[in-house]
Amino acid sequence: MRELRSSSFWRAVLAEFLGSLLYALLGLGASLRWAPGPPSVLGAALAFGLAQATLVQALGHVSGGHVNPAITLAFLLASQLSLPRALGYLLAQLLGALAGAGVLYGVTPAPVRGTLGLSALHPGVGPGQGTVVELLLTAQFVLCVFASFDDRHDGHPGSAALPVGFSLALGHLFGIHYTGAGMNPARSFAPAVITRNFTNHWVYWAGPLLGAALGAVLYEFALCPRPRSLAERAMLRMRALPPPPSPSPSPSPSLQGDPRADSAQHHGAGERVPYP
């Protein structure tokens, strides 16, 4: 439990909370119906995609900028994230998305709120079909994330924020007509809680989480440039824990640790977060 006592852990959890708040606020806000007729599919897709890209760029160096329980699960399964950090991220993502949806509810006129961007199946699309759609959309998103940030490529892949954002936007362009394109359990959870509408809500957990697991397994064991051995995966998990404090000859005069050491510990922890 040393990781829970490190300041880098709590900074990362805070970053996931703030990122999820902004993601829900901006993405769900673009999904509201301000004029007669349905909201713009292109506008909603771009809003979610650009929000993801922006948060990757802004928060990636702190937490990885997951803002999505499915992405967190994928990196946990790929041995690139410790279990305590994954659980901390999950809680922060759910609370952050709920806070973002709450802010959106408070600042939006009542006639415009509607269902607050609630994820819902299109008439004629069954829960099983919706689950498959969510699975496939999330799997392609996870594959893009893993490929964009894989340090095993021969050359530097360049900035990954835009590819990740485009991948998410692509999923929305296709999936909005079927399921509303959840692709993120926290994003679907928040409006469901506020509107108290949990119809077929399980689809938006089962589909993305299964898709994340599928994408992680496919990339790590079949598609990546050089598959990691079991020993390397075990080492990644061991290195995800912060090292124990080394004994010092004299007590430190300050109660606060060196922030540079904290930063080095976070970035050298061995859990390759998906965003730089």
mmCIF file of C-alpha atoms in Angstrom:
data_model
loop_
_atom_site.group_PDB
_atom_site.id
_atom_site.type_symbol
_atom_site.label_atom_id
_atom_site.label_comp_id
_atom_site.label_asym_id
_atom_site.label_seq_id
_atom_site.Cartn_x
_atom_site.Cartn_y
_atom_site.Cartn_z
ATOM 1 C CA MET A 1 0.000 0.000 0.000
ATOM 2 C CA ARG A 2 2.991 2.320 -0.375
ATOM 3 C CA GLU A 3 1.458 3.692 -3.547
ATOM 4 C CA LEU A 4 -1.520 5.072 -1.628
ATOM 5 C CA ARG A 5 0.846 7.192 0.457
ATOM 6 C CA SER A 6 2.559 8.815 -2.523
ATOM 7 C CA SER A 7 1.566 12.309 -3.604
ATOM 8 C CA SER A 8 1.835 11.287 -7.262
ATOM 9 C CA PHE A 9 -0.982 8.776 -6.736
ATOM 10 C CA TRP A 10 -3.356 11.400 -5.385
ATOM 11 C CA ARG A 11 -2.384 13.925 -8.048
ATOM 12 C CA ALA A 12 -3.234 11.323 -10.665
ATOM 13 C CA VAL A 13 -6.578 10.547 -9.013
ATOM 14 C CA LEU A 14 -7.385 14.264 -8.883
ATOM 15 C CA ALA A 15 -6.460 14.608 -12.559
ATOM 16 C CA GLU A 16 -8.841 11.771 -13.442
ATOM 17 C CA PHE A 17 -11.624 13.443 -11.463
ATOM 18 C CA LEU A 18 -11.123 16.814 -13.157
ATOM 19 C CA GLY A 19 -10.691 15.234 -16.583
ATOM 20 C CA SER A 20 -13.866 13.190 -16.252
ATOM 21 C CA LEU A 21 -15.756 16.261 -15.072
ATOM 22 C CA LEU A 22 -14.701 18.233 -18.143
ATOM 23 C CA TYR A 23 -15.261 15.304 -20.503
ATOM 24 C CA ALA A 24 -18.838 14.833 -19.296
ATOM 25 C CA LEU A 25 -19.572 18.559 -19.245
ATOM 26 C CA LEU A 26 -18.260 19.248 -22.747
ATOM 27 C CA GLY A 27 -19.383 16.055 -24.449
ATOM 28 C CA LEU A 28 -22.846 15.822 -22.933
ATOM 29 C CA GLY A 29 -23.334 19.557 -23.416
ATOM 30 C CA ALA A 30 -22.762 19.187 -27.146
ATOM 31 C CA SER A 31 -25.402 16.442 -27.229
ATOM 32 C CA LEU A 32 -28.240 18.639 -25.970
ATOM 33 C CA ARG A 33 -31.055 19.750 -28.248
ATOM 34 C CA TRP A 34 -31.024 23.549 -28.406
ATOM 35 C CA ALA A 35 -32.975 23.896 -31.660
ATOM 36 C CA PRO A 36 -35.907 21.970 -33.154
ATOM 37 C CA GLY A 37 -34.804 18.637 -34.559
ATOM 38 C CA PRO A 38 -32.198 16.157 -33.351
ATOM 39 C CA PRO A 39 -28.753 17.311 -32.188
ATOM 40 C CA SER A 40 -25.972 17.295 -34.761
ATOM 41 C CA VAL A 41 -24.285 13.896 -34.905
ATOM 42 C CA LEU A 42 -21.114 15.457 -36.292
ATOM 43 C CA GLY A 43 -21.092 18.130 -33.600
ATOM 44 C CA ALA A 44 -21.479 15.611 -30.783
ATOM 45 C CA ALA A 45 -18.823 13.306 -32.253
ATOM 46 C CA LEU A 46 -16.336 16.145 -32.626
ATOM 47 C CA ALA A 47 -17.064 17.429 -29.125
ATOM 48 C CA PHE A 48 -16.343 14.077 -27.497
ATOM 49 C CA GLY A 49 -13.303 13.468 -29.711
ATOM 50 C CA LEU A 50 -11.789 16.912 -29.201
ATOM 51 C CA ALA A 51 -12.486 16.765 -25.467
ATOM 52 C CA GLN A 52 -10.606 13.461 -25.280
ATOM 53 C CA ALA A 53 -7.684 14.822 -27.297
ATOM 54 C CA THR A 54 -7.510 17.973 -25.174
ATOM 55 C CA LEU A 55 -7.533 16.035 -21.911
ATOM 56 C CA VAL A 56 -4.877 13.638 -23.188
ATOM 57 C CA GLN A 57 -2.658 16.615 -23.929
ATOM 58 C CA ALA A 58 -3.417 18.415 -20.669
ATOM 59 C CA LEU A 59 -3.463 15.565 -18.154
ATOM 60 C CA GLY A 60 -1.512 12.785 -19.810
ATOM 61 C CA HIS A 61 1.696 13.548 -17.943
ATOM 62 C CA VAL A 62 -0.133 13.419 -14.601
ATOM 63 C CA SER A 63 -2.444 10.411 -14.784
ATOM 64 C CA GLY A 64 -2.432 9.214 -18.372
ATOM 65 C CA GLY A 65 -5.675 11.067 -19.037
ATOM 66 C CA HIS A 66 -7.825 7.941 -19.116
ATOM 67 C CA VAL A 67 -11.136 9.604 -18.067
ATOM 68 C CA ASN A 68 -12.712 6.263 -18.985
ATOM 69 C CA PRO A 69 -13.062 3.079 -16.889
ATOM 70 C CA ALA A 70 -12.718 0.985 -20.057
ATOM 71 C CA ILE A 71 -9.280 2.451 -20.821
ATOM 72 C CA THR A 72 -8.232 1.959 -17.217
ATOM 73 C CA LEU A 73 -9.304 -1.690 -17.374
ATOM 74 C CA ALA A 74 -7.392 -2.193 -20.629
ATOM 75 C CA PHE A 75 -4.139 -0.941 -19.113
ATOM 76 C CA LEU A 76 -4.701 -2.940 -15.959
ATOM 77 C CA LEU A 77 -5.083 -6.114 -18.029
ATOM 78 C CA ALA A 78 -1.967 -5.193 -20.004
ATOM 79 C CA SER A 79 0.074 -5.035 -16.767
ATOM 80 C CA GLN A 80 0.684 -1.325 -17.225
ATOM 81 C CA LEU A 81 -1.333 -0.115 -14.249
ATOM 82 C CA SER A 82 -1.433 -1.270 -10.641
ATOM 83 C CA LEU A 83 -4.696 -2.452 -9.102
ATOM 84 C CA PRO A 84 -4.842 0.271 -6.393
ATOM 85 C CA ARG A 85 -4.331 2.980 -9.019
ATOM 86 C CA ALA A 86 -6.954 1.423 -11.291
ATOM 87 C CA LEU A 87 -9.497 1.396 -8.452
ATOM 88 C CA GLY A 88 -8.640 4.989 -7.553
ATOM 89 C CA TYR A 89 -9.065 6.022 -11.172
ATOM 90 C CA LEU A 90 -12.420 4.238 -11.431
ATOM 91 C CA LEU A 91 -13.856 6.019 -8.410
ATOM 92 C CA ALA A 92 -12.513 9.386 -9.574
ATOM 93 C CA GLN A 93 -13.906 8.890 -13.077
ATOM 94 C CA LEU A 94 -17.409 8.050 -11.853
ATOM 95 C CA LEU A 95 -17.511 10.931 -9.378
ATOM 96 C CA GLY A 96 -15.980 13.352 -11.879
ATOM 97 C CA ALA A 97 -18.435 12.472 -14.634
ATOM 98 C CA LEU A 98 -21.303 12.770 -12.165
ATOM 99 C CA ALA A 99 -20.051 16.203 -11.104
ATOM 100 C CA GLY A 100 -19.720 17.309 -14.733
ATOM 101 C CA ALA A 101 -23.241 16.179 -15.563
ATOM 102 C CA GLY A 102 -24.476 17.931 -12.428
ATOM 103 C CA VAL A 103 -22.842 21.199 -13.481
ATOM 104 C CA LEU A 104 -24.359 20.832 -16.948
ATOM 105 C CA TYR A 105 -27.787 20.227 -15.416
ATOM 106 C CA GLY A 106 -27.433 23.335 -13.259
ATOM 107 C CA VAL A 107 -26.380 25.732 -16.033
ATOM 108 C CA THR A 108 -28.747 24.479 -18.753
ATOM 109 C CA PRO A 109 -32.305 25.839 -19.155
ATOM 110 C CA ALA A 110 -34.929 23.289 -18.160
ATOM 111 C CA PRO A 111 -36.524 23.022 -21.641
ATOM 112 C CA VAL A 112 -33.124 22.150 -23.149
ATOM 113 C CA ARG A 113 -31.932 19.581 -20.612
ATOM 114 C CA GLY A 114 -34.026 16.714 -21.912
ATOM 115 C CA THR A 115 -32.359 13.460 -20.891
ATOM 116 C CA LEU A 116 -28.982 15.218 -20.529
ATOM 117 C CA GLY A 117 -27.295 13.166 -23.258
ATOM 118 C CA LEU A 118 -28.427 9.855 -21.780
ATOM 119 C CA SER A 119 -27.029 6.816 -23.584
ATOM 120 C CA ALA A 120 -30.015 4.974 -25.069
ATOM 121 C CA LEU A 121 -30.580 2.287 -27.667
ATOM 122 C CA HIS A 122 -32.158 3.349 -30.940
ATOM 123 C CA PRO A 123 -35.668 1.932 -31.453
ATOM 124 C CA GLY A 124 -35.273 -1.486 -33.017
ATOM 125 C CA VAL A 125 -31.793 -2.079 -31.589
ATOM 126 C CA GLY A 126 -31.912 -4.806 -28.934
ATOM 127 C CA PRO A 127 -29.720 -4.968 -25.830
ATOM 128 C CA GLY A 128 -27.644 -7.782 -27.323
ATOM 129 C CA GLN A 129 -27.049 -5.840 -30.525
ATOM 130 C CA GLY A 130 -26.210 -2.732 -28.537
ATOM 131 C CA THR A 131 -23.705 -4.632 -26.430
ATOM 132 C CA VAL A 132 -21.937 -5.904 -29.556
ATOM 133 C CA VAL A 133 -21.826 -2.392 -31.033
ATOM 134 C CA GLU A 134 -20.384 -0.944 -27.823
ATOM 135 C CA LEU A 135 -17.874 -3.797 -27.646
ATOM 136 C CA LEU A 136 -16.613 -3.193 -31.185
ATOM 137 C CA LEU A 137 -16.472 0.593 -30.850
ATOM 138 C CA THR A 138 -14.502 0.388 -27.612
ATOM 139 C CA ALA A 139 -12.183 -2.305 -28.952
ATOM 140 C CA GLN A 140 -11.147 -0.136 -31.914
ATOM 141 C CA PHE A 141 -10.624 2.786 -29.544
ATOM 142 C CA VAL A 142 -8.401 0.723 -27.233
ATOM 143 C CA LEU A 143 -6.401 -0.591 -30.194
ATOM 144 C CA CYS A 144 -5.757 2.983 -31.328
ATOM 145 C CA VAL A 145 -4.729 4.077 -27.832
ATOM 146 C CA PHE A 146 -2.339 1.167 -27.383
ATOM 147 C CA ALA A 147 -0.786 1.599 -30.829
ATOM 148 C CA SER A 148 -0.444 5.374 -30.491
ATOM 149 C CA PHE A 149 1.490 5.200 -27.226
ATOM 150 C CA ASP A 150 3.447 1.980 -27.611
ATOM 151 C CA ASP A 151 7.119 2.683 -26.894
ATOM 152 C CA ARG A 152 8.099 -0.538 -28.668
ATOM 153 C CA HIS A 153 7.632 1.026 -32.108
ATOM 154 C CA ASP A 154 10.816 1.367 -34.152
ATOM 155 C CA GLY A 155 10.227 5.062 -34.690
ATOM 156 C CA HIS A 156 8.611 7.727 -32.537
ATOM 157 C CA PRO A 157 4.892 7.705 -33.326
ATOM 158 C CA GLY A 158 4.572 11.468 -32.833
ATOM 159 C CA SER A 159 1.783 13.216 -30.977
ATOM 160 C CA ALA A 160 -0.911 10.737 -30.018
ATOM 161 C CA ALA A 161 -3.578 13.110 -28.700
ATOM 162 C CA LEU A 162 -5.168 13.689 -32.103
ATOM 163 C CA PRO A 163 -5.237 10.026 -33.219
ATOM 164 C CA VAL A 164 -6.902 9.092 -29.944
ATOM 165 C CA GLY A 165 -9.421 11.901 -30.321
ATOM 166 C CA PHE A 166 -10.150 10.973 -33.934
ATOM 167 C CA SER A 167 -10.654 7.333 -32.974
ATOM 168 C CA LEU A 168 -13.208 8.319 -30.345
ATOM 169 C CA ALA A 169 -14.956 10.680 -32.769
ATOM 170 C CA LEU A 170 -15.068 7.924 -35.392
ATOM 171 C CA GLY A 171 -16.745 5.610 -32.909
ATOM 172 C CA HIS A 172 -19.356 8.272 -32.196
ATOM 173 C CA LEU A 173 -20.059 8.930 -35.873
ATOM 174 C CA PHE A 174 -20.983 5.277 -36.300
ATOM 175 C CA GLY A 175 -22.370 4.397 -32.896
ATOM 176 C CA ILE A 176 -24.653 7.349 -32.167
ATOM 177 C CA HIS A 177 -27.285 5.904 -34.495
ATOM 178 C CA TYR A 178 -27.231 2.552 -32.681
ATOM 179 C CA THR A 179 -26.534 3.107 -28.998
ATOM 180 C CA GLY A 180 -25.711 6.775 -28.595
ATOM 181 C CA ALA A 181 -22.042 5.724 -28.612
ATOM 182 C CA GLY A 182 -21.305 5.336 -24.922
ATOM 183 C CA MET A 183 -17.786 3.858 -25.188
ATOM 184 C CA ASN A 184 -17.236 5.093 -21.634
ATOM 185 C CA PRO A 185 -19.156 3.702 -18.642
ATOM 186 C CA ALA A 186 -18.594 6.884 -16.615
ATOM 187 C CA ARG A 187 -20.051 9.042 -19.400
ATOM 188 C CA SER A 188 -23.165 6.817 -19.500
ATOM 189 C CA PHE A 189 -23.414 6.489 -15.723
ATOM 190 C CA ALA A 190 -23.615 10.211 -14.953
ATOM 191 C CA PRO A 191 -26.768 11.184 -16.904
ATOM 192 C CA ALA A 192 -28.428 7.909 -15.895
ATOM 193 C CA VAL A 193 -28.025 8.837 -12.219
ATOM 194 C CA ILE A 194 -29.209 12.421 -12.656
ATOM 195 C CA THR A 195 -32.244 11.492 -14.777
ATOM 196 C CA ARG A 196 -32.854 8.281 -12.775
ATOM 197 C CA ASN A 197 -33.166 6.323 -15.989
ATOM 198 C CA PHE A 198 -31.273 3.024 -15.979
ATOM 199 C CA THR A 199 -33.090 1.345 -18.863
ATOM 200 C CA ASN A 200 -30.611 -1.043 -20.526
ATOM 201 C CA HIS A 201 -27.852 0.678 -18.572
ATOM 202 C CA TRP A 202 -25.933 -2.577 -18.213
ATOM 203 C CA VAL A 203 -25.246 -2.462 -21.962
ATOM 204 C CA TYR A 204 -23.008 0.576 -21.422
ATOM 205 C CA TRP A 205 -20.913 -1.282 -18.874
ATOM 206 C CA ALA A 206 -20.780 -4.740 -20.415
ATOM 207 C CA GLY A 207 -20.046 -3.605 -23.977
ATOM 208 C CA PRO A 208 -17.211 -1.130 -23.281
ATOM 209 C CA LEU A 209 -15.532 -3.272 -20.615
ATOM 210 C CA LEU A 210 -15.617 -6.386 -22.788
ATOM 211 C CA GLY A 211 -14.387 -4.340 -25.739
ATOM 212 C CA ALA A 212 -11.542 -2.927 -23.667
ATOM 213 C CA ALA A 213 -10.501 -6.406 -22.587
ATOM 214 C CA LEU A 214 -10.680 -7.646 -26.184
ATOM 215 C CA GLY A 215 -8.648 -4.722 -27.506
ATOM 216 C CA ALA A 216 -5.982 -5.104 -24.816
ATOM 217 C CA VAL A 217 -5.593 -8.841 -25.388
ATOM 218 C CA LEU A 218 -5.543 -8.496 -29.181
ATOM 219 C CA TYR A 219 -2.901 -5.795 -29.143
ATOM 220 C CA GLU A 220 -0.650 -7.171 -26.436
ATOM 221 C CA PHE A 221 -0.656 -10.781 -27.624
ATOM 222 C CA ALA A 222 -1.240 -10.571 -31.384
ATOM 223 C CA LEU A 223 -0.644 -7.136 -32.912
ATOM 224 C CA CYS A 224 2.033 -5.326 -30.913
ATOM 225 C CA PRO A 225 5.533 -4.881 -32.392
ATOM 226 C CA ARG A 226 7.128 -7.210 -29.818
ATOM 227 C CA PRO A 227 4.980 -9.168 -27.371
ATOM 228 C CA ARG A 228 6.126 -8.969 -23.762
ATOM 229 C CA SER A 229 7.158 -12.138 -22.008
ATOM 230 C CA LEU A 230 5.505 -13.243 -18.780
ATOM 231 C CA ALA A 231 8.619 -12.169 -16.894
ATOM 232 C CA GLU A 232 8.424 -8.670 -18.399
ATOM 233 C CA ARG A 233 4.761 -8.388 -17.459
ATOM 234 C CA ALA A 234 5.528 -9.457 -13.901
ATOM 235 C CA MET A 235 8.292 -6.865 -13.754
ATOM 236 C CA LEU A 236 5.901 -4.143 -14.930
ATOM 237 C CA ARG A 237 3.533 -4.962 -12.099
ATOM 238 C CA MET A 238 6.349 -4.953 -9.548
ATOM 239 C CA ARG A 239 7.686 -1.638 -10.814
ATOM 240 C CA ALA A 240 4.214 -0.107 -10.600
ATOM 241 C CA LEU A 241 4.699 0.125 -6.835
ATOM 242 C CA PRO A 242 6.681 3.063 -5.489
ATOM 243 C CA PRO A 243 9.961 2.055 -3.861
ATOM 244 C CA PRO A 244 10.151 2.058 -0.059
ATOM 245 C CA PRO A 245 11.719 5.160 1.467
ATOM 246 C CA SER A 246 15.456 4.792 1.863
ATOM 247 C CA PRO A 247 16.900 5.414 5.324
ATOM 248 C CA SER A 248 18.537 8.783 5.759
ATOM 249 C CA PRO A 249 21.316 9.599 8.230
ATOM 250 C CA SER A 250 19.383 12.504 9.702
ATOM 251 C CA PRO A 251 15.700 13.383 9.881
ATOM 252 C CA SER A 252 14.394 15.675 7.183
ATOM 253 C CA PRO A 253 13.582 19.195 8.380
ATOM 254 C CA SER A 254 10.520 19.315 6.113
ATOM 255 C CA LEU A 255 7.283 17.350 6.335
ATOM 256 C CA GLN A 256 6.749 17.662 2.592
ATOM 257 C CA GLY A 257 8.661 15.403 0.194
ATOM 258 C CA ASP A 258 10.715 16.714 -2.666
ATOM 259 C CA PRO A 259 8.286 17.264 -5.573
ATOM 260 C CA ARG A 260 10.994 16.398 -8.068
ATOM 261 C CA ALA A 261 11.441 13.008 -6.430
ATOM 262 C CA ASP A 262 7.681 12.476 -6.510
ATOM 263 C CA SER A 263 7.609 13.316 -10.188
ATOM 264 C CA ALA A 264 10.452 10.945 -10.939
ATOM 265 C CA GLN A 265 8.786 8.217 -8.909
ATOM 266 C CA HIS A 266 5.543 8.660 -10.832
ATOM 267 C CA HIS A 267 7.090 8.652 -14.262
ATOM 268 C CA GLY A 268 9.473 5.830 -13.488
ATOM 269 C CA ALA A 269 6.937 3.609 -11.819
ATOM 270 C CA GLY A 270 6.883 1.240 -14.742
ATOM 271 C CA GLU A 271 3.142 1.527 -15.390
ATOM 272 C CA ARG A 272 3.229 2.987 -18.851
ATOM 273 C CA VAL A 273 0.202 5.223 -18.789
ATOM 274 C CA PRO A 274 -1.454 5.527 -22.184
ATOM 275 C CA TYR A 275 -0.755 9.177 -22.711
ATOM 276 C CA PRO A 276 2.558 11.038 -22.512
#
